[in-house]
Coordinates of C-alpha atoms in Angstrom, one line a residue:
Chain A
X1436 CA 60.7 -49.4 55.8
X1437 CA 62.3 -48.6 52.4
X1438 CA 65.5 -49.7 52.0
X1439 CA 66.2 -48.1 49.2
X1440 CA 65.4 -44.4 50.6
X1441 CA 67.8 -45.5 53.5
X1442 CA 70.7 -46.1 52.4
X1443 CA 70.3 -42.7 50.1
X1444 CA 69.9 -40.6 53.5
X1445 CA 72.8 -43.0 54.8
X1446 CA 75.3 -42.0 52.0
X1447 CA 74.4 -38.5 51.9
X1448 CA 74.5 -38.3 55.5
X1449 CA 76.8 -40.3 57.3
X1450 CA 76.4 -38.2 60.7
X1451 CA 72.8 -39.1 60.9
X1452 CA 71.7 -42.2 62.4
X1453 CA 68.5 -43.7 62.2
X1454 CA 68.2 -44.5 66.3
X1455 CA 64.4 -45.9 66.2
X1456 CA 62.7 -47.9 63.7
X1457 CA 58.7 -47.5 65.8
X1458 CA 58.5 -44.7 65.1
X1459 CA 61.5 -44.1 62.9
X1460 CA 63.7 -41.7 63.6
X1461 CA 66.9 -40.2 62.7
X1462 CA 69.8 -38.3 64.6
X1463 CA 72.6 -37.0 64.2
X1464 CA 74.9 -33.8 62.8
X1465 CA 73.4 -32.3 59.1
X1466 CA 75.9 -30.2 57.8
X1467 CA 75.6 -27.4 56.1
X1468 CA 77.3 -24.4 54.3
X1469 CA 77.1 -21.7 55.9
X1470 CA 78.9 -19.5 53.4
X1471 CA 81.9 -20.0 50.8
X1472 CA 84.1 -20.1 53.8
X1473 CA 82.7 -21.2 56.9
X1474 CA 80.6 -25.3 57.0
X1475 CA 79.1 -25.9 60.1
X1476 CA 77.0 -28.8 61.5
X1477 CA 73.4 -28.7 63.3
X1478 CA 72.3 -31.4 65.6
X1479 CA 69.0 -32.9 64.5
X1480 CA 66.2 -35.4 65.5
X1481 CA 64.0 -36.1 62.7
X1482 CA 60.8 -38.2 63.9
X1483 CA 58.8 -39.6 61.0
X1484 CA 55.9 -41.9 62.0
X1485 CA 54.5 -42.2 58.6
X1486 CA 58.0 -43.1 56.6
X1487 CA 59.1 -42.9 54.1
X1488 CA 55.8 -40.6 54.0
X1489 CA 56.4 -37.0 55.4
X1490 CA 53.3 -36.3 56.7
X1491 CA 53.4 -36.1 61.0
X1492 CA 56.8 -35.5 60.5
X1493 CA 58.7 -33.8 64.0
X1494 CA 62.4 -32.0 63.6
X1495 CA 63.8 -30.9 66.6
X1496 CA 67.2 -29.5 67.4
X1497 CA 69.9 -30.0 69.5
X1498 CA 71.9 -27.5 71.5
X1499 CA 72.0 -25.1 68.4
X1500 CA 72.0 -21.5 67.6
X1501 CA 69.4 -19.1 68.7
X1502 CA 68.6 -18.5 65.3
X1503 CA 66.9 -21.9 64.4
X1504 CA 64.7 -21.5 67.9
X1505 CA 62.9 -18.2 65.7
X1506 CA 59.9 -18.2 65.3
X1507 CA 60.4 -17.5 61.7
X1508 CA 62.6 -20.6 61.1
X1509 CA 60.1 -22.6 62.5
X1510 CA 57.7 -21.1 60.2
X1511 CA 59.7 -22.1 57.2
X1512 CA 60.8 -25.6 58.2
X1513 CA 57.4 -26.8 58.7
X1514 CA 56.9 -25.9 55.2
X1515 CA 59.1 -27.5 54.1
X1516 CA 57.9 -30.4 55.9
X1517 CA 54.6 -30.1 54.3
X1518 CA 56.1 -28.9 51.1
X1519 CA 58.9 -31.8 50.4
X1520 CA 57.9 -35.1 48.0
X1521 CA 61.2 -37.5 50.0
X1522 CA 63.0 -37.1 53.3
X1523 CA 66.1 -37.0 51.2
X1524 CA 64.3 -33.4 49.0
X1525 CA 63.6 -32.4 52.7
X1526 CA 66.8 -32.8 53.9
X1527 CA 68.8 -31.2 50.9
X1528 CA 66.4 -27.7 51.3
X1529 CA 66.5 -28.1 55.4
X1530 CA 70.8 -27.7 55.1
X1531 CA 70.0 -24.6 52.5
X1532 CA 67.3 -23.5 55.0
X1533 CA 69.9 -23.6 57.8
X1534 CA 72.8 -22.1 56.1
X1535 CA 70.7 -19.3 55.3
X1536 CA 69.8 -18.5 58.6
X1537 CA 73.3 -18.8 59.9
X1538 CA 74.6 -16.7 57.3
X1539 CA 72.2 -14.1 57.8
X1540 CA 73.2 -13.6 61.3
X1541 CA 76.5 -13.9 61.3
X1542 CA 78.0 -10.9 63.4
X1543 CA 79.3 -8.4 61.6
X1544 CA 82.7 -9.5 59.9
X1545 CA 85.5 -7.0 59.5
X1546 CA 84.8 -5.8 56.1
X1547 CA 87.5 -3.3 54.1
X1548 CA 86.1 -0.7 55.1
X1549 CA 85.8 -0.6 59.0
X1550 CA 89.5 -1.9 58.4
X1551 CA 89.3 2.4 57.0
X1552 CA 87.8 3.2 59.9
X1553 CA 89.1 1.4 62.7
X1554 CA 92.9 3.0 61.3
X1555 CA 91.1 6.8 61.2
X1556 CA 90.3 6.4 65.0
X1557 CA 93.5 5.3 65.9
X1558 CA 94.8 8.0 64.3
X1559 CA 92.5 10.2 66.0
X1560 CA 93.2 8.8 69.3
X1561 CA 97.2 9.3 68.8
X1562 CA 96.3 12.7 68.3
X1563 CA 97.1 15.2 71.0
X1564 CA 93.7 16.4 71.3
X1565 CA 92.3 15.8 74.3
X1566 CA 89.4 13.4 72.8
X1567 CA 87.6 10.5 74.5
X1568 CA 85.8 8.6 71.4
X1569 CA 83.0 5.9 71.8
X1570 CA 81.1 3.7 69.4
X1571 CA 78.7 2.3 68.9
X1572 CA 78.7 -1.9 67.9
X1573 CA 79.2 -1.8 64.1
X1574 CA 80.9 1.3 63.9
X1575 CA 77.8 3.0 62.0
X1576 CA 77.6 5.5 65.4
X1577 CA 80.8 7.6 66.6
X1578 CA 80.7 10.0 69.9
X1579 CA 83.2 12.6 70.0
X1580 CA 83.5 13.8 73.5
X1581 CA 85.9 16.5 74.7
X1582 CA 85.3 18.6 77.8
X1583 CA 81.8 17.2 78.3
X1584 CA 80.9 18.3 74.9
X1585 CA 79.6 15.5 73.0
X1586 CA 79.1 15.5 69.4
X1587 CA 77.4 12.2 67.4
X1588 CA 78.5 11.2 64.0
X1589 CA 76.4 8.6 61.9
X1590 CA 78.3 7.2 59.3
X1591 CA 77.0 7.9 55.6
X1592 CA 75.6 4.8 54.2
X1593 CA 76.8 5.5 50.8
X1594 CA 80.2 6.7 51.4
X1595 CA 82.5 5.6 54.4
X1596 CA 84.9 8.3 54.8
X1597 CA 81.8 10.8 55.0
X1598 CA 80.0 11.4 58.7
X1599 CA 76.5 13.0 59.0
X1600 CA 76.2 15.0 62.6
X1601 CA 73.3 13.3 64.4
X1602 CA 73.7 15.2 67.5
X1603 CA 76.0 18.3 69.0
X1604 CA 76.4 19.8 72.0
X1605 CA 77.0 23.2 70.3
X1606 CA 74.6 23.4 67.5
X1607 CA 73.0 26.0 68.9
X1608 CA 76.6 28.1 69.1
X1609 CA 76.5 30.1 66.4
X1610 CA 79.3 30.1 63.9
X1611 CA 80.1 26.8 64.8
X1612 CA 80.3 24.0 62.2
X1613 CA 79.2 21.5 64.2
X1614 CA 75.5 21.4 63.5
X1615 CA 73.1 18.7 63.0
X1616 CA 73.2 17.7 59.5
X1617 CA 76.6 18.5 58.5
X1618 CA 78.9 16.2 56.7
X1619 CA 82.6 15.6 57.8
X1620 CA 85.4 13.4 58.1
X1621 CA 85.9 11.9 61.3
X1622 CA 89.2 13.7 61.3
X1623 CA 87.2 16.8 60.1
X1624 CA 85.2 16.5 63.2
X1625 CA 87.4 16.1 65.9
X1626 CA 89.6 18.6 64.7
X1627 CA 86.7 21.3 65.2
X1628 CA 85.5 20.2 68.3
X1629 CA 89.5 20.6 69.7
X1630 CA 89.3 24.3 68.7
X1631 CA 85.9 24.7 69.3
X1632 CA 86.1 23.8 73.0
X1633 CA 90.1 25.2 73.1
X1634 CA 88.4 28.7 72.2
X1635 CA 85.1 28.6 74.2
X1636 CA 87.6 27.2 77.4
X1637 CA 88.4 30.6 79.1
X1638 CA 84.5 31.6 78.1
X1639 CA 83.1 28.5 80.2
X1640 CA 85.8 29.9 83.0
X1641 CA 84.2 33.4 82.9
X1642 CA 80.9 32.5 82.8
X1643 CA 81.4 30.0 86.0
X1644 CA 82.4 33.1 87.8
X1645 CA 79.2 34.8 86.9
X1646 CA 77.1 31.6 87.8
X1647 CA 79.4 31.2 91.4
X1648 CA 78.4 35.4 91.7
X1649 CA 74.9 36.1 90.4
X1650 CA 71.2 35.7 90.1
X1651 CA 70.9 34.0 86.9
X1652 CA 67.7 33.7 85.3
X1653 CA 68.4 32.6 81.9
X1654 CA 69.3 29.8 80.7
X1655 CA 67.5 27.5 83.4
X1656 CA 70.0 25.4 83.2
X1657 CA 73.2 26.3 81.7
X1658 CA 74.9 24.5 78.8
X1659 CA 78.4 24.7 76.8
X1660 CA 76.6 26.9 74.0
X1661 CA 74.5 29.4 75.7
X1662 CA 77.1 32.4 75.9
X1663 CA 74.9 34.0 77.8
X1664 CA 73.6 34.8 81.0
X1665 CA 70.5 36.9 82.4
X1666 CA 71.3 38.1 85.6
X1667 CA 68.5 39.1 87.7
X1668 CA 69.0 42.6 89.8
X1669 CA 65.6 43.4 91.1
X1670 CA 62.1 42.4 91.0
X1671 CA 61.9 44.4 88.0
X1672 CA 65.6 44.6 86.6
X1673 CA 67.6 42.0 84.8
X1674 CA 71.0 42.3 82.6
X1675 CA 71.4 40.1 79.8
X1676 CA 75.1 39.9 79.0
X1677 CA 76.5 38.5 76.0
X1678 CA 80.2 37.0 75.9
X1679 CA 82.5 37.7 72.8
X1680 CA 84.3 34.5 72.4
X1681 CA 87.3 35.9 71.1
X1682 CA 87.9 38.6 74.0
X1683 CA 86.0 37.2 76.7
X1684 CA 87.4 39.8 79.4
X1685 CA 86.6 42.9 77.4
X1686 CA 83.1 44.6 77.8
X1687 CA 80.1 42.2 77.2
X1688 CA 76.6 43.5 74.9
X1689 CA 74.8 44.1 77.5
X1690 CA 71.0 44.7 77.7
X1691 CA 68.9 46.2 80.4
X1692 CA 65.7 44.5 80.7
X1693 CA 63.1 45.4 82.8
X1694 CA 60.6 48.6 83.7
X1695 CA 60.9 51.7 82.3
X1696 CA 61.9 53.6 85.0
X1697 CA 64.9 50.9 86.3
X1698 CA 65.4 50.2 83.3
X1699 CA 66.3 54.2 82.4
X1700 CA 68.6 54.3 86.2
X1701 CA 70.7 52.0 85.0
X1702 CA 71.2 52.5 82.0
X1703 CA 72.3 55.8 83.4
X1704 CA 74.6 54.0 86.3
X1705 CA 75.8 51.8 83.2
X1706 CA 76.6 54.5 80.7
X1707 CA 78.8 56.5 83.8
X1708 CA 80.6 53.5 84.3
X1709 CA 81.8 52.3 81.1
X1710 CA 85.3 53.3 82.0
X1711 CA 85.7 51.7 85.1
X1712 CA 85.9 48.6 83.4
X1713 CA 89.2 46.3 83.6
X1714 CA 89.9 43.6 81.6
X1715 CA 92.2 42.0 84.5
X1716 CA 89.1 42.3 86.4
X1717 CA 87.2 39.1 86.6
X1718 CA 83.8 39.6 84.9
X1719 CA 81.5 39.9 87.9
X1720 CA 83.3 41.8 89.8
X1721 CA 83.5 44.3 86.8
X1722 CA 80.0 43.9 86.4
X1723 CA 79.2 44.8 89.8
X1724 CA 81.0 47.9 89.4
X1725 CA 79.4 48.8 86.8
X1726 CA 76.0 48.5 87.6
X1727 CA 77.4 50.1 90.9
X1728 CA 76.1 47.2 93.6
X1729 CA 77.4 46.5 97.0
X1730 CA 76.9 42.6 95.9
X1731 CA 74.7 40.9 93.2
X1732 CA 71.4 39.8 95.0
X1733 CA 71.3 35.8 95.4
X1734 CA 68.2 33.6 94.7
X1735 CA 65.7 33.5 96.8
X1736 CA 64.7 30.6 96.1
X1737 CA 65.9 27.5 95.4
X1738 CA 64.4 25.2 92.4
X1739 CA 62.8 22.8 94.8
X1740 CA 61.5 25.4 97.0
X1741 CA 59.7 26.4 94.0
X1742 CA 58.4 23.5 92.9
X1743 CA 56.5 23.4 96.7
X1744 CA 55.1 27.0 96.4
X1745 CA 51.7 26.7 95.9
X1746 CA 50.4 29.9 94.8
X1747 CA 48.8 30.2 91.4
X1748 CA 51.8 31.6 90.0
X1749 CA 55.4 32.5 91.3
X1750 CA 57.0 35.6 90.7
X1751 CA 59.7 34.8 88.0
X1752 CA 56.3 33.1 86.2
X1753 CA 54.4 35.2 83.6
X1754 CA 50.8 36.1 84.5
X1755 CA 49.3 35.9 81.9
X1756 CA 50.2 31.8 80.8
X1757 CA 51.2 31.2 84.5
X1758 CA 54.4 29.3 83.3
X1759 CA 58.4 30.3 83.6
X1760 CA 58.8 28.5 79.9
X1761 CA 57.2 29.1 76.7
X1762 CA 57.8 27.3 73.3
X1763 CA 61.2 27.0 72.9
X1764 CA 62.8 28.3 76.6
X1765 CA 61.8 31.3 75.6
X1766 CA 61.6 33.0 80.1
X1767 CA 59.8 36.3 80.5
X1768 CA 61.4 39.5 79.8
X1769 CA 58.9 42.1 80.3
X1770 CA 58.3 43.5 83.5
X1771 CA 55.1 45.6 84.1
X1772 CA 56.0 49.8 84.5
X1773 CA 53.8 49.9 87.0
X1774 CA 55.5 50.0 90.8
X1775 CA 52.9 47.9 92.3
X1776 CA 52.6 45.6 90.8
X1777 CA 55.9 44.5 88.7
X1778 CA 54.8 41.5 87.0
X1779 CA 56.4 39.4 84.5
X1780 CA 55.5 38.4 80.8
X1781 CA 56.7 36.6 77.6
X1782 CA 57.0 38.9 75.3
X1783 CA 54.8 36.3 72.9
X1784 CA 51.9 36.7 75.6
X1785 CA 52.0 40.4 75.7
X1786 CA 52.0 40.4 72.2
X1787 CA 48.8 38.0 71.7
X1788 CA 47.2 40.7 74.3
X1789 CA 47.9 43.6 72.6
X1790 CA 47.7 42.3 68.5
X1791 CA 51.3 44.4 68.9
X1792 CA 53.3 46.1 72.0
X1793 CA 55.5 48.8 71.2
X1794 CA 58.9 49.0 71.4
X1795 CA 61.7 51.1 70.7
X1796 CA 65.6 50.1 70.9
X1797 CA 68.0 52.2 72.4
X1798 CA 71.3 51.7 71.7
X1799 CA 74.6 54.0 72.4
X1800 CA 78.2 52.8 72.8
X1801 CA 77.2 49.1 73.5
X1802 CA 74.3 49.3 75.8
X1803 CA 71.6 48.0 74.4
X1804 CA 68.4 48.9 76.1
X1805 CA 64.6 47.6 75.0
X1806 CA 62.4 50.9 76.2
X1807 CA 58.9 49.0 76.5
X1808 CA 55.6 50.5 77.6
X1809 CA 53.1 47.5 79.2
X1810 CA 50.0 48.7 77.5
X1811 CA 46.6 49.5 79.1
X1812 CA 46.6 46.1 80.6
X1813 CA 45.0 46.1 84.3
X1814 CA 46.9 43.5 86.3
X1815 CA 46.7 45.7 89.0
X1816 CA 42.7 44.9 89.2
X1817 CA 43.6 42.0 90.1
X1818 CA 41.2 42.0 93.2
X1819 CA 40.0 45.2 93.4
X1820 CA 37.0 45.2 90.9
X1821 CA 35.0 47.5 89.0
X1822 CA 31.0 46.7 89.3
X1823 CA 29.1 48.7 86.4
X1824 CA 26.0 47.6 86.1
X1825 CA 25.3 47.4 82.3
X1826 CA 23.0 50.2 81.9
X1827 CA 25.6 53.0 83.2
X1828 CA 28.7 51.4 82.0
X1829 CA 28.6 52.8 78.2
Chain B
X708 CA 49.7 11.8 76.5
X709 CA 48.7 14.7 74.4
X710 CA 50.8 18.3 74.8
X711 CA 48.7 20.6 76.6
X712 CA 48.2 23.6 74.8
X713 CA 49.0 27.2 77.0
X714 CA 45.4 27.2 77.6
X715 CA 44.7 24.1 79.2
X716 CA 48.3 24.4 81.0
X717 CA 46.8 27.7 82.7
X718 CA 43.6 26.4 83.3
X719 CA 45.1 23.1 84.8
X720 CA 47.9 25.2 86.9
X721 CA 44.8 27.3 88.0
X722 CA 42.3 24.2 89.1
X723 CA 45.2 22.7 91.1
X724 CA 45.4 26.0 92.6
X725 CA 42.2 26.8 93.6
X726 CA 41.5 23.0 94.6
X727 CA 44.5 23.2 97.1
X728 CA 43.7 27.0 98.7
X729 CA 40.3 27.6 97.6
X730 CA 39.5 31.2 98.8
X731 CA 36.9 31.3 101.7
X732 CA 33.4 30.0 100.5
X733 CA 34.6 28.8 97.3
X734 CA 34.9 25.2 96.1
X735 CA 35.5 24.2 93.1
X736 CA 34.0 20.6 92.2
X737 CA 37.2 19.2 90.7
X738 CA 36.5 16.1 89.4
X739 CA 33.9 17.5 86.9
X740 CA 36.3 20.2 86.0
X741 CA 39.1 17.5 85.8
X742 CA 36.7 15.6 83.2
X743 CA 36.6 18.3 81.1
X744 CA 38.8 21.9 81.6
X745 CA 36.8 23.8 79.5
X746 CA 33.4 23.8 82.0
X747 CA 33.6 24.3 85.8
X748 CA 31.1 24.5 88.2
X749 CA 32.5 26.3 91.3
X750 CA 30.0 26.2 94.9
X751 CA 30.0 29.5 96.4
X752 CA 29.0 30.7 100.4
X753 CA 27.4 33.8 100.8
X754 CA 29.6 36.0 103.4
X755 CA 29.1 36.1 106.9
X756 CA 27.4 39.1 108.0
X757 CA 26.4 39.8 104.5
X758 CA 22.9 39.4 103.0
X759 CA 23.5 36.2 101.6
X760 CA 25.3 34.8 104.7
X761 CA 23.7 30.9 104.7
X762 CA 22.7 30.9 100.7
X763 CA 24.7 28.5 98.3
X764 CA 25.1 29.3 94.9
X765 CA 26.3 27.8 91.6
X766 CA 29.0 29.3 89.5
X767 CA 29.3 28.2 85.9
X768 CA 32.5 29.2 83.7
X769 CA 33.3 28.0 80.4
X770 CA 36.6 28.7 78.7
X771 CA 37.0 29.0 75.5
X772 CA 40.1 28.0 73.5
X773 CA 41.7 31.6 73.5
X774 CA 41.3 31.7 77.7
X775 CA 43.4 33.5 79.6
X776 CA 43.6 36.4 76.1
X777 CA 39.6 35.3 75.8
X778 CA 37.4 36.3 78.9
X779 CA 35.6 33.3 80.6
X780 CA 32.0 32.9 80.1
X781 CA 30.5 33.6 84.1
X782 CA 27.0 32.8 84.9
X783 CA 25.1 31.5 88.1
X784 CA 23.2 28.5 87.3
X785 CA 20.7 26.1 89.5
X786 CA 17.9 26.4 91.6
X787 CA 19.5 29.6 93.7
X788 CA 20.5 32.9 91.5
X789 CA 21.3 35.6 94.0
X790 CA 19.1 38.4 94.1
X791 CA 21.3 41.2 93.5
X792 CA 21.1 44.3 91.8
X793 CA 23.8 43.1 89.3
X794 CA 22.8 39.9 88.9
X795 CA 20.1 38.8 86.7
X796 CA 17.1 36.4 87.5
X797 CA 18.6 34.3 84.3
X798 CA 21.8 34.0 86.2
X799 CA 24.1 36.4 84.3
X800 CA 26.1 38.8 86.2
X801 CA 26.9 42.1 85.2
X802 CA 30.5 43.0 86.1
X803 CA 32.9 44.7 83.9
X804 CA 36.0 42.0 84.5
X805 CA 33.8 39.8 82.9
X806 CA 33.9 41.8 79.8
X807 CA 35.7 45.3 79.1
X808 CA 37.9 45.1 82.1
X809 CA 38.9 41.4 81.8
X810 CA 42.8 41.2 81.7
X811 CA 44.2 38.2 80.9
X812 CA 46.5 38.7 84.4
X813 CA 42.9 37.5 86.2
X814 CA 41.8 34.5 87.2
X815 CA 39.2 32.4 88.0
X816 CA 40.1 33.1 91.8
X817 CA 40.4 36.5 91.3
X818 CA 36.9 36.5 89.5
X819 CA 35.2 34.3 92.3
X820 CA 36.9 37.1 94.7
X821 CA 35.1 39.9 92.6
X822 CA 32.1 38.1 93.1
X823 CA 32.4 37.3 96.7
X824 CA 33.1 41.0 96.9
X825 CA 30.2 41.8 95.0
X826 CA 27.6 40.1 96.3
X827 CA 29.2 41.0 100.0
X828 CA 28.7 45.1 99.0
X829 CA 25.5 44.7 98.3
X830 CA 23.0 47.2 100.6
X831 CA 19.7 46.0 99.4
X832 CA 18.5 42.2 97.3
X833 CA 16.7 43.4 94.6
X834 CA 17.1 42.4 91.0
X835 CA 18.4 44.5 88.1
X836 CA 15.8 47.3 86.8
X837 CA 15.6 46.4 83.8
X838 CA 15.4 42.6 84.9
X839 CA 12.5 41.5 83.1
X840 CA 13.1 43.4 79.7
X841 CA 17.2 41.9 79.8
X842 CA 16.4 38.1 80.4
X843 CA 13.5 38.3 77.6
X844 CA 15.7 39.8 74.7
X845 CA 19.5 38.9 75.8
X846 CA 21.7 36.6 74.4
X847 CA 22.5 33.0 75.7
X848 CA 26.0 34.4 76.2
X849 CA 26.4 37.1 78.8
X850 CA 29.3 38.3 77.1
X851 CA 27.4 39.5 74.2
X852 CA 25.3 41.8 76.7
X853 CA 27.2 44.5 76.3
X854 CA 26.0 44.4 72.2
X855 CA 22.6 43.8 73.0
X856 CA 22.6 47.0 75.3
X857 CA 23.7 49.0 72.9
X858 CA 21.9 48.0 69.5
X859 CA 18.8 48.0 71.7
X860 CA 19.3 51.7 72.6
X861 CA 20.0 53.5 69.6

């Protein structure tokens, strides 16, 4: 036992204790600084078999932070052990050790500006828009929902009062601002997504009426941004209608999709009809009278009932990838001209058969028609086969 | 797991298919397929009340990366190649889906139908006339036949 090394741990650490002597051992509170402002003090057994030599040393803790159980600490106080000449070295660069680690993992303090912050979402939450805000811990990640449409702001690392969009509902809407990338204020932000979702409101109304009333084909599953709907009519007839936000009553673009021949009635039907159309009508119902139908036809299937149908291909499916979707949701739009058989393609597939289909646009007072001829291909063969034995067939 | 590509989406959509409702005498070994979508051997029952009612035969089809747009490369392989006046002794079958007429709207069913339908129309077993002369000078690939034929004859 060296005395002298004793009574320089005692005086530099009155809270420890040596408790053992065989082997010896101290315990007792170290304390350390955790930062300018804050000391705190760790509980520690120090077992050291080999005094006042280091080597077989132990160091345990008491009940202490989570931090000082990491495996990294653990790491670095066994150097330390290894490292240090005298218990007292050891002890001065364990309390630096520790007040690292503490500091390092303090929780976020309040800093100047999330104090900017924290006063911009008040604000924003005094504001009569109809907002509901989230965040996330840290305040680096802001959700901005109103009426089920979210939008995600990320805060810029650089600059506070900036936001980067991470994620938006309506990024696909076009001639919205609120895309994916786009830098704001918060204030910014939830300013456009009030007026945003204040003008697409009495669209979303319109467009439930058509999803209550109609076949709708496209989109699969609707969202706030698609504008859109494709409503199916026949095997081989659909009508893609296109909502003008600002005068959502008046007469949609409309597009006649389908085979030539229904495709060329309806646009007839349509064209006789324009002027039966009423604003104070609700849109199906104006629809229906112009596409002169008794009622829309319903689906005939439901999704699930789908999923069950075991054939190699339904009938909404193109035949020639056997799939509803392809890249991005892109549905199939072409129907084949050819009464019998009236299946469906992607456009893209057609296209890969043919190197190019042709297609002329027809367009008079807002009707837009696609006039497409399904090339030479035989789907129609699909059982029926030709045998040609090679040395007729030339 | 891997994306599929459209390809191998098809041809997967189509094994499950044809593994769940094969057509009559058709059976597709589906864990060899499963192994690798690009080669299937499909087992194939001659009619009933055909000539071939009682024979078993092996149908190999390899897909290549452009399947359905690409045709599928259709030969009978093993120790049984029906005789056939459109089917050669080298097991290469001479029907023009395989080749001009494919459409990418067909499908391996719809092939091993044509086949079924084929080989069930047939009046007489005899092999091609020009049997021996074909499986001499043609191609490993059956879909360059058509090429063969014709360089050959001018």
């Amino acid at each position: 036992m060296d005395p002298h090394e004793c009574s320089e741990i005692i005086s530099r650490h009155p809270e420890l204790i040596l408790v053992s002597n065989n082997p010896v051992t101290w315990e007792g509170m170290l304390s350390v600084t955790v930062n300018a402002a804050e000391k705190s003090k760790v509980r520690i057994k120090l077992t050291l078999p080999n005094f006042p030599a280091l080597n077989g040393a132990t160091l345990s803790f008491g009940k202490n932070p989570e931090i000082l159980c990491h495996r990294d600490f653990s790491r670095k106080s066994r150097i330390l052990i290894e490292s240090a000449v005298t218990v007292t070295s050891f002890l001065k660069q364990l309390q630096i050790l520790i007040g690292e680690a503490l500091h390092s993992h303090l929780p976020c303090l309040t800093s100047i500006n999330n104090h900017s912050i924290i006063s911009e979402l008040e604000a924003m939450t005094h504001s009569p828009c109809d907002l509901r805000l989230s965040t996330s811990h840290g305040l680096n990640l802001i959700e901005l929902v109103s009426k089920n449409i979210r939008v995600r702001l990320q805060r810029d690392a650089k600059c506070s009062d900036t936001w980067k969009i991470v994620s938006s509902d309506l990024a696909q809407l076009q001639g919205c601002e609120l895309v994916v990338g786009a830098t704001m204020s918060l204030h910014d932000a939830g300013n456009k997504l009030d007026k945003q979702v204040e003008s697409l409101e009495n669209v979303w109304e319109h467009l439930k009426d058509i999803d209550r009333n109609c076949w709708v084909i496209d989109p699969l599953i609707p969202m706030p941004h698609h504008i859109y709907r494709r409503i199916k009519i026949n095997s081989s007839l659909s009508i893609l209608i296109n909502i003008n936000p600002l005068q959502p009553t008046s007469l949609p673009a409309i597009k006649i999709l389908g085979s030539d021949s229904e495709v060329a009635k309806y646009r007839e039907i349509v064209s006789g009809n324009f002027e039966l159309w009423d604003p104070s009508n609700s849109l199906s119902e104006n629809l229906r009278i112009l596409l002169n139908l008794e009622e829309f036809p319903q689906a005939t299937l439901t999704k699930d009932e789908k999923q069950c149908d075991s054939g190699l291909f339904n009938d909404e499916e193109c035949c020639i990838c056997f799939s509803l979707e392809l890249n991005d949701n892109e549905l199939p739009e072409k129907v084949c001209n050819n009464n019998t058989c009236r299946k469906q393609f992607h456009t893209a597939c057609l296209l890969q058969v043919h190197g190019m289909a042709t297609s002329n646009t027809w367009q008079s007072s807002g009707i837009q028609s696609t006039a497409w001829r399904l090339p030479t291909l035989r789907a129609k063969h699909i059982v029926s086969c030709r045998i040609g034995h090679h040395t007729n067939c030339q | 797991m891997a994306a599929m590509s459209p390809s191998e989406r098809r041809l997967q959509k189509e094994l499950m298919s044809l593994m769940r409702e094969p057509p009559p005498g058709v059976h597709v070994d589906g864990d060899q397929a499963g192994q690798n979508l690009t080669q299937w051997i499909i087992h194939m029952e001659g009619a009933k009340g055909t000539l071939y009612e009682g024979e078993r035969f092996q149908l190999q089809f390899k897909f290549s990366s452009k399947y359905p747009f690409d045709s599928p490369e259709v030969t009978f392989i093993g120790g049984n190649i029906p005789v056939h006046p459109h089917v050669y002794s080298n097991g290469h079958i001479c029907l023009s889906i395989l080749t001009d007429d494919w459409s990418p709207a067909l499908s391996v069913q719809s092939v091993c139908l044509s086949i079924v339908s084929m080989l069930s129309s047939c009046k007489e077993k005899k092999r091609p006339p020009d049997n021996s002369f074909y499986v001499k000078t043609c191609n490993k690939n059956p879909k360059k036949t058509k090429w063969w034929y014709h360089d050959d004859s001018v």
